[in-house]
Amino acid sequence: MTTYVLATNHVDTSAALCDYLLSRLDDGDGVHAVNSLPGGDDTSGEDARDGEDALNVVASRLGGFADVETHQFVRGNDPATDVLDYADDIDADELVMGIRKRNPTAKVVFGSTAQKILLNSNRPMAVVPLERVE
C-alpha cells in the first residue's frame, strides 16, 4: 500500500496529477489531496471555491481506484508548509505536484511552492509538468 499526497491549487493541476497517478495506483493505495490557502483578507470566497473544485476533481477522478481523502487548509501557513507538514503527519510515501515552465527571470526568484517542497523534503516526489515543453 502506497500513500500519496497530491498538492493542488487548480482543477487543471488536479487533472494533470490524476492523469499521471492513475497508471501507478494499486489496490489499497491512498491518495490525500491537499489545497492550502492563507486565510483572512488574503483568501476570497472564490479562492476557497476554486480550491474545493480542485480537490473534487481528485476525488471524482481517482475515487474508484484508491481511497481518496481531500483536505483544504486555511491556517495562515504558506502552501509548502501545509503540504510538508501534512505529508509528515500521515507518513506519506510520495509527494506528487505539478510545475510550470518559468522564464529565466522567474527561475532566479525563490518562492515557488514546488521549489520549497523540493528543497525541504526527503520524501520521494513526482513532479508533473503542467505545460507541454516544445
mmCIF file with all atom_site columns, C-alpha atoms in Angstrom:
data_model
loop_
_atom_site.group_PDB
_atom_site.id
_atom_site.type_symbol
_atom_site.label_atom_id
_atom_site.label_alt_id
_atom_site.label_comp_id
_atom_site.label_asym_id
_atom_site.label_entity_id
_atom_site.label_seq_id
_atom_site.pdbx_PDB_ins_code
_atom_site.Cartn_x
_atom_site.Cartn_y
_atom_site.Cartn_z
_atom_site.occupancy
_atom_site.B_iso_or_equiv
_atom_site.pdbx_formal_charge
_atom_site.auth_seq_id
_atom_site.auth_comp_id
_atom_site.auth_asym_id
_atom_site.auth_atom_id
_atom_site.pdbx_PDB_model_num
ATOM 1   C CA . MET A 1 1   ? 0.000   0.000  0.000   1.00 0.00 ? 1   MET A CA 1
ATOM 2   C CA . THR A 1 2   ? 1.342   3.391  -1.038  1.00 0.00 ? 2   THR A CA 1
ATOM 3   C CA . THR A 1 3   ? 0.197   6.689  0.416   1.00 0.00 ? 3   THR A CA 1
ATOM 4   C CA . TYR A 1 4   ? 0.391   9.649  -1.932  1.00 0.00 ? 4   TYR A CA 1
ATOM 5   C CA . VAL A 1 5   ? -0.012  13.334 -1.120  1.00 0.00 ? 5   VAL A CA 1
ATOM 6   C CA . LEU A 1 6   ? -1.101  15.464 -4.082  1.00 0.00 ? 6   LEU A CA 1
ATOM 7   C CA . ALA A 1 7   ? -0.570  19.216 -3.809  1.00 0.00 ? 7   ALA A CA 1
ATOM 8   C CA . THR A 1 8   ? -3.107  21.081 -5.918  1.00 0.00 ? 8   THR A CA 1
ATOM 9   C CA . ASN A 1 9   ? -4.423  24.586 -6.344  1.00 0.00 ? 9   ASN A CA 1
ATOM 10  C CA . HIS A 1 10  ? -6.425  24.405 -9.569  1.00 0.00 ? 10  HIS A CA 1
ATOM 11  C CA . VAL A 1 11  ? -8.709  21.998 -11.431 1.00 0.00 ? 11  VAL A CA 1
ATOM 12  C CA . ASP A 1 12  ? -6.238  21.782 -14.329 1.00 0.00 ? 12  ASP A CA 1
ATOM 13  C CA . THR A 1 13  ? -3.435  20.887 -11.926 1.00 0.00 ? 13  THR A CA 1
ATOM 14  C CA . SER A 1 14  ? -5.614  18.219 -10.343 1.00 0.00 ? 14  SER A CA 1
ATOM 15  C CA . ALA A 1 15  ? -6.458  16.744 -13.748 1.00 0.00 ? 15  ALA A CA 1
ATOM 16  C CA . ALA A 1 16  ? -2.782  16.522 -14.748 1.00 0.00 ? 16  ALA A CA 1
ATOM 17  C CA . LEU A 1 17  ? -1.819  14.925 -11.420 1.00 0.00 ? 17  LEU A CA 1
ATOM 18  C CA . CYS A 1 18  ? -4.661  12.406 -11.731 1.00 0.00 ? 18  CYS A CA 1
ATOM 19  C CA . ASP A 1 19  ? -3.625  11.544 -15.297 1.00 0.00 ? 19  ASP A CA 1
ATOM 20  C CA . TYR A 1 20  ? -0.105  10.854 -14.042 1.00 0.00 ? 20  TYR A CA 1
ATOM 21  C CA . LEU A 1 21  ? -1.109  8.904  -10.950 1.00 0.00 ? 21  LEU A CA 1
ATOM 22  C CA . LEU A 1 22  ? -3.875  6.794  -12.455 1.00 0.00 ? 22  LEU A CA 1
ATOM 23  C CA . SER A 1 23  ? -1.489  4.283  -14.044 1.00 0.00 ? 23  SER A CA 1
ATOM 24  C CA . ARG A 1 24  ? 0.526   3.968  -10.829 1.00 0.00 ? 24  ARG A CA 1
ATOM 25  C CA . LEU A 1 25  ? -2.284  3.165  -8.398  1.00 0.00 ? 25  LEU A CA 1
ATOM 26  C CA . ASP A 1 26  ? -2.667  -0.314 -6.929  1.00 0.00 ? 26  ASP A CA 1
ATOM 27  C CA . ASP A 1 27  ? -5.388  -1.806 -4.735  1.00 0.00 ? 27  ASP A CA 1
ATOM 28  C CA . GLY A 1 28  ? -5.188  -0.430 -1.229  1.00 0.00 ? 28  GLY A CA 1
ATOM 29  C CA . ASP A 1 29  ? -3.316  2.752  -2.150  1.00 0.00 ? 29  ASP A CA 1
ATOM 30  C CA . GLY A 1 30  ? -4.339  6.007  -0.511  1.00 0.00 ? 30  GLY A CA 1
ATOM 31  C CA . VAL A 1 31  ? -4.437  9.442  -2.092  1.00 0.00 ? 31  VAL A CA 1
ATOM 32  C CA . HIS A 1 32  ? -4.556  12.574 0.031   1.00 0.00 ? 32  HIS A CA 1
ATOM 33  C CA . ALA A 1 33  ? -5.213  15.712 -1.999  1.00 0.00 ? 33  ALA A CA 1
ATOM 34  C CA . VAL A 1 34  ? -4.172  18.940 -0.284  1.00 0.00 ? 34  VAL A CA 1
ATOM 35  C CA . ASN A 1 35  ? -5.110  22.528 -1.061  1.00 0.00 ? 35  ASN A CA 1
ATOM 36  C CA . SER A 1 36  ? -3.698  25.315 1.110   1.00 0.00 ? 36  SER A CA 1
ATOM 37  C CA . LEU A 1 37  ? -4.969  28.880 1.424   1.00 0.00 ? 37  LEU A CA 1
ATOM 38  C CA . PRO A 1 38  ? -3.555  31.689 3.594   1.00 0.00 ? 38  PRO A CA 1
ATOM 39  C CA . GLY A 1 39  ? -6.916  32.726 5.063   1.00 0.00 ? 39  GLY A CA 1
ATOM 40  C CA . GLY A 1 40  ? -8.096  36.083 6.319   1.00 0.00 ? 40  GLY A CA 1
ATOM 41  C CA . ASP A 1 41  ? -8.102  39.009 3.904   1.00 0.00 ? 41  ASP A CA 1
ATOM 42  C CA . ASP A 1 42  ? -5.711  37.094 1.624   1.00 0.00 ? 42  ASP A CA 1
ATOM 43  C CA . THR A 1 43  ? -8.351  34.469 0.764   1.00 0.00 ? 43  THR A CA 1
ATOM 44  C CA . SER A 1 44  ? -11.567 35.237 -1.066  1.00 0.00 ? 44  SER A CA 1
ATOM 45  C CA . GLY A 1 45  ? -14.664 33.080 -1.305  1.00 0.00 ? 45  GLY A CA 1
ATOM 46  C CA . GLU A 1 46  ? -13.692 32.460 -4.925  1.00 0.00 ? 46  GLU A CA 1
ATOM 47  C CA . ASP A 1 47  ? -10.253 31.192 -3.825  1.00 0.00 ? 47  ASP A CA 1
ATOM 48  C CA . ALA A 1 48  ? -11.915 28.756 -1.424  1.00 0.00 ? 48  ALA A CA 1
ATOM 49  C CA . ARG A 1 49  ? -14.343 27.524 -4.110  1.00 0.00 ? 49  ARG A CA 1
ATOM 50  C CA . ASP A 1 50  ? -11.502 27.096 -6.624  1.00 0.00 ? 50  ASP A CA 1
ATOM 51  C CA . GLY A 1 51  ? -9.584  25.041 -4.057  1.00 0.00 ? 51  GLY A CA 1
ATOM 52  C CA . GLU A 1 52  ? -12.622 22.891 -3.318  1.00 0.00 ? 52  GLU A CA 1
ATOM 53  C CA . ASP A 1 53  ? -13.173 22.360 -7.041  1.00 0.00 ? 53  ASP A CA 1
ATOM 54  C CA . ALA A 1 54  ? -9.537  21.266 -7.412  1.00 0.00 ? 54  ALA A CA 1
ATOM 55  C CA . LEU A 1 55  ? -9.998  18.746 -4.605  1.00 0.00 ? 55  LEU A CA 1
ATOM 56  C CA . ASN A 1 56  ? -13.279 17.485 -6.054  1.00 0.00 ? 56  ASN A CA 1
ATOM 57  C CA . VAL A 1 57  ? -11.522 16.680 -9.342  1.00 0.00 ? 57  VAL A CA 1
ATOM 58  C CA . VAL A 1 58  ? -9.145  14.355 -7.488  1.00 0.00 ? 58  VAL A CA 1
ATOM 59  C CA . ALA A 1 59  ? -11.961 12.687 -5.564  1.00 0.00 ? 59  ALA A CA 1
ATOM 60  C CA . SER A 1 60  ? -14.084 12.125 -8.662  1.00 0.00 ? 60  SER A CA 1
ATOM 61  C CA . ARG A 1 61  ? -11.229 11.018 -10.948 1.00 0.00 ? 61  ARG A CA 1
ATOM 62  C CA . LEU A 1 62  ? -9.419  8.690  -8.531  1.00 0.00 ? 62  LEU A CA 1
ATOM 63  C CA . GLY A 1 63  ? -12.147 7.671  -6.069  1.00 0.00 ? 63  GLY A CA 1
ATOM 64  C CA . GLY A 1 64  ? -12.903 4.461  -7.954  1.00 0.00 ? 64  GLY A CA 1
ATOM 65  C CA . PHE A 1 65  ? -9.248  3.397  -7.945  1.00 0.00 ? 65  PHE A CA 1
ATOM 66  C CA . ALA A 1 66  ? -7.969  4.321  -4.471  1.00 0.00 ? 66  ALA A CA 1
ATOM 67  C CA . ASP A 1 67  ? -9.045  5.563  -1.074  1.00 0.00 ? 67  ASP A CA 1
ATOM 68  C CA . VAL A 1 68  ? -9.152  9.338  -1.522  1.00 0.00 ? 68  VAL A CA 1
ATOM 69  C CA . GLU A 1 69  ? -9.167  11.992 1.182   1.00 0.00 ? 69  GLU A CA 1
ATOM 70  C CA . THR A 1 70  ? -9.254  15.708 0.465   1.00 0.00 ? 70  THR A CA 1
ATOM 71  C CA . HIS A 1 71  ? -8.072  18.498 2.745   1.00 0.00 ? 71  HIS A CA 1
ATOM 72  C CA . GLN A 1 72  ? -8.340  22.242 2.342   1.00 0.00 ? 72  GLN A CA 1
ATOM 73  C CA . PHE A 1 73  ? -6.153  24.020 4.867   1.00 0.00 ? 73  PHE A CA 1
ATOM 74  C CA . VAL A 1 74  ? -6.775  27.648 5.790   1.00 0.00 ? 74  VAL A CA 1
ATOM 75  C CA . ARG A 1 75  ? -4.328  28.089 8.646   1.00 0.00 ? 75  ARG A CA 1
ATOM 76  C CA . GLY A 1 76  ? -2.216  31.082 7.704   1.00 0.00 ? 76  GLY A CA 1
ATOM 77  C CA . ASN A 1 77  ? 0.689   28.903 6.552   1.00 0.00 ? 77  ASN A CA 1
ATOM 78  C CA . ASP A 1 78  ? 2.321   29.073 3.174   1.00 0.00 ? 78  ASP A CA 1
ATOM 79  C CA . PRO A 1 79  ? 1.228   26.140 0.980   1.00 0.00 ? 79  PRO A CA 1
ATOM 80  C CA . ALA A 1 80  ? 4.620   24.407 1.100   1.00 0.00 ? 80  ALA A CA 1
ATOM 81  C CA . THR A 1 81  ? 4.492   24.260 4.894   1.00 0.00 ? 81  THR A CA 1
ATOM 82  C CA . ASP A 1 82  ? 0.976   22.816 4.881   1.00 0.00 ? 82  ASP A CA 1
ATOM 83  C CA . VAL A 1 83  ? 1.887   20.153 2.294   1.00 0.00 ? 83  VAL A CA 1
ATOM 84  C CA . LEU A 1 84  ? 5.126   19.155 4.017   1.00 0.00 ? 84  LEU A CA 1
ATOM 85  C CA . ASP A 1 85  ? 3.572   19.084 7.499   1.00 0.00 ? 85  ASP A CA 1
ATOM 86  C CA . TYR A 1 86  ? 0.640   17.004 6.283   1.00 0.00 ? 86  TYR A CA 1
ATOM 87  C CA . ALA A 1 87  ? 2.938   14.561 4.470   1.00 0.00 ? 87  ALA A CA 1
ATOM 88  C CA . ASP A 1 88  ? 4.867   14.151 7.728   1.00 0.00 ? 88  ASP A CA 1
ATOM 89  C CA . ASP A 1 89  ? 1.667   13.736 9.763   1.00 0.00 ? 89  ASP A CA 1
ATOM 90  C CA . ILE A 1 90  ? 0.448   10.825 7.647   1.00 0.00 ? 90  ILE A CA 1
ATOM 91  C CA . ASP A 1 91  ? 3.937   9.489  6.834   1.00 0.00 ? 91  ASP A CA 1
ATOM 92  C CA . ALA A 1 92  ? 3.314   9.750  3.083   1.00 0.00 ? 92  ALA A CA 1
ATOM 93  C CA . ASP A 1 93  ? 5.296   7.513  0.778   1.00 0.00 ? 93  ASP A CA 1
ATOM 94  C CA . GLU A 1 94  ? 5.388   10.015 -2.080  1.00 0.00 ? 94  GLU A CA 1
ATOM 95  C CA . LEU A 1 95  ? 4.531   13.623 -2.878  1.00 0.00 ? 95  LEU A CA 1
ATOM 96  C CA . VAL A 1 96  ? 3.009   14.463 -6.271  1.00 0.00 ? 96  VAL A CA 1
ATOM 97  C CA . MET A 1 97  ? 2.895   18.038 -7.532  1.00 0.00 ? 97  MET A CA 1
ATOM 98  C CA . GLY A 1 98  ? 2.831   19.998 -10.739 1.00 0.00 ? 98  GLY A CA 1
ATOM 99  C CA . ILE A 1 99  ? 5.268   22.588 -12.023 1.00 0.00 ? 99  ILE A CA 1
ATOM 100 C CA . ARG A 1 100 ? 5.027   25.224 -14.695 1.00 0.00 ? 100 ARG A CA 1
ATOM 101 C CA . LYS A 1 101 ? 7.726   26.299 -17.082 1.00 0.00 ? 101 LYS A CA 1
ATOM 102 C CA . ARG A 1 102 ? 9.278   29.502 -15.788 1.00 0.00 ? 102 ARG A CA 1
ATOM 103 C CA . ASN A 1 103 ? 11.128  32.200 -17.672 1.00 0.00 ? 103 ASN A CA 1
ATOM 104 C CA . PRO A 1 104 ? 14.814  32.863 -16.829 1.00 0.00 ? 104 PRO A CA 1
ATOM 105 C CA . THR A 1 105 ? 13.959  35.798 -14.561 1.00 0.00 ? 105 THR A CA 1
ATOM 106 C CA . ALA A 1 106 ? 11.418  33.787 -12.586 1.00 0.00 ? 106 ALA A CA 1
ATOM 107 C CA . LYS A 1 107 ? 13.936  30.976 -12.117 1.00 0.00 ? 107 LYS A CA 1
ATOM 108 C CA . VAL A 1 108 ? 16.137  33.354 -10.154 1.00 0.00 ? 108 VAL A CA 1
ATOM 109 C CA . VAL A 1 109 ? 13.313  34.359 -7.829  1.00 0.00 ? 109 VAL A CA 1
ATOM 110 C CA . PHE A 1 110 ? 12.947  31.968 -4.929  1.00 0.00 ? 110 PHE A CA 1
ATOM 111 C CA . GLY A 1 111 ? 9.487   31.407 -3.580  1.00 0.00 ? 111 GLY A CA 1
ATOM 112 C CA . SER A 1 112 ? 7.687   28.877 -5.720  1.00 0.00 ? 112 SER A CA 1
ATOM 113 C CA . THR A 1 113 ? 5.718   26.376 -3.668  1.00 0.00 ? 113 THR A CA 1
ATOM 114 C CA . ALA A 1 114 ? 7.069   23.448 -5.693  1.00 0.00 ? 114 ALA A CA 1
ATOM 115 C CA . GLN A 1 115 ? 10.618  24.669 -5.214  1.00 0.00 ? 115 GLN A CA 1
ATOM 116 C CA . LYS A 1 116 ? 10.158  24.988 -1.441  1.00 0.00 ? 116 LYS A CA 1
ATOM 117 C CA . ILE A 1 117 ? 8.741   21.485 -1.263  1.00 0.00 ? 117 ILE A CA 1
ATOM 118 C CA . LEU A 1 118 ? 11.554  20.045 -3.375  1.00 0.00 ? 118 LEU A CA 1
ATOM 119 C CA . LEU A 1 119 ? 14.201  21.669 -1.213  1.00 0.00 ? 119 LEU A CA 1
ATOM 120 C CA . ASN A 1 120 ? 12.644  20.822 2.147   1.00 0.00 ? 120 ASN A CA 1
ATOM 121 C CA . SER A 1 121 ? 11.540  17.200 1.937   1.00 0.00 ? 121 SER A CA 1
ATOM 122 C CA . ASN A 1 122 ? 13.375  13.903 1.941   1.00 0.00 ? 122 ASN A CA 1
ATOM 123 C CA . ARG A 1 123 ? 10.336  12.033 0.648   1.00 0.00 ? 123 ARG A CA 1
ATOM 124 C CA . PRO A 1 124 ? 10.238  10.636 -2.879  1.00 0.00 ? 124 PRO A CA 1
ATOM 125 C CA . MET A 1 125 ? 8.494   13.034 -5.242  1.00 0.00 ? 125 MET A CA 1
ATOM 126 C CA . ALA A 1 126 ? 6.914   13.017 -8.650  1.00 0.00 ? 126 ALA A CA 1
ATOM 127 C CA . VAL A 1 127 ? 6.938   16.342 -10.437 1.00 0.00 ? 127 VAL A CA 1
ATOM 128 C CA . VAL A 1 128 ? 4.407   16.563 -13.257 1.00 0.00 ? 128 VAL A CA 1
ATOM 129 C CA . PRO A 1 129 ? 4.888   19.211 -15.955 1.00 0.00 ? 129 PRO A CA 1
ATOM 130 C CA . LEU A 1 130 ? 1.720   21.271 -16.281 1.00 0.00 ? 130 LEU A CA 1
ATOM 131 C CA . GLU A 1 131 ? 2.625   22.744 -19.650 1.00 0.00 ? 131 GLU A CA 1
ATOM 132 C CA . ARG A 1 132 ? 3.892   20.946 -22.666 1.00 0.00 ? 132 ARG A CA 1
ATOM 133 C CA . VAL A 1 133 ? 7.544   21.720 -23.371 1.00 0.00 ? 133 VAL A CA 1
ATOM 134 C CA . GLU A 1 134 ? 8.296   22.024 -27.089 1.00 0.00 ? 134 GLU A CA 1
#
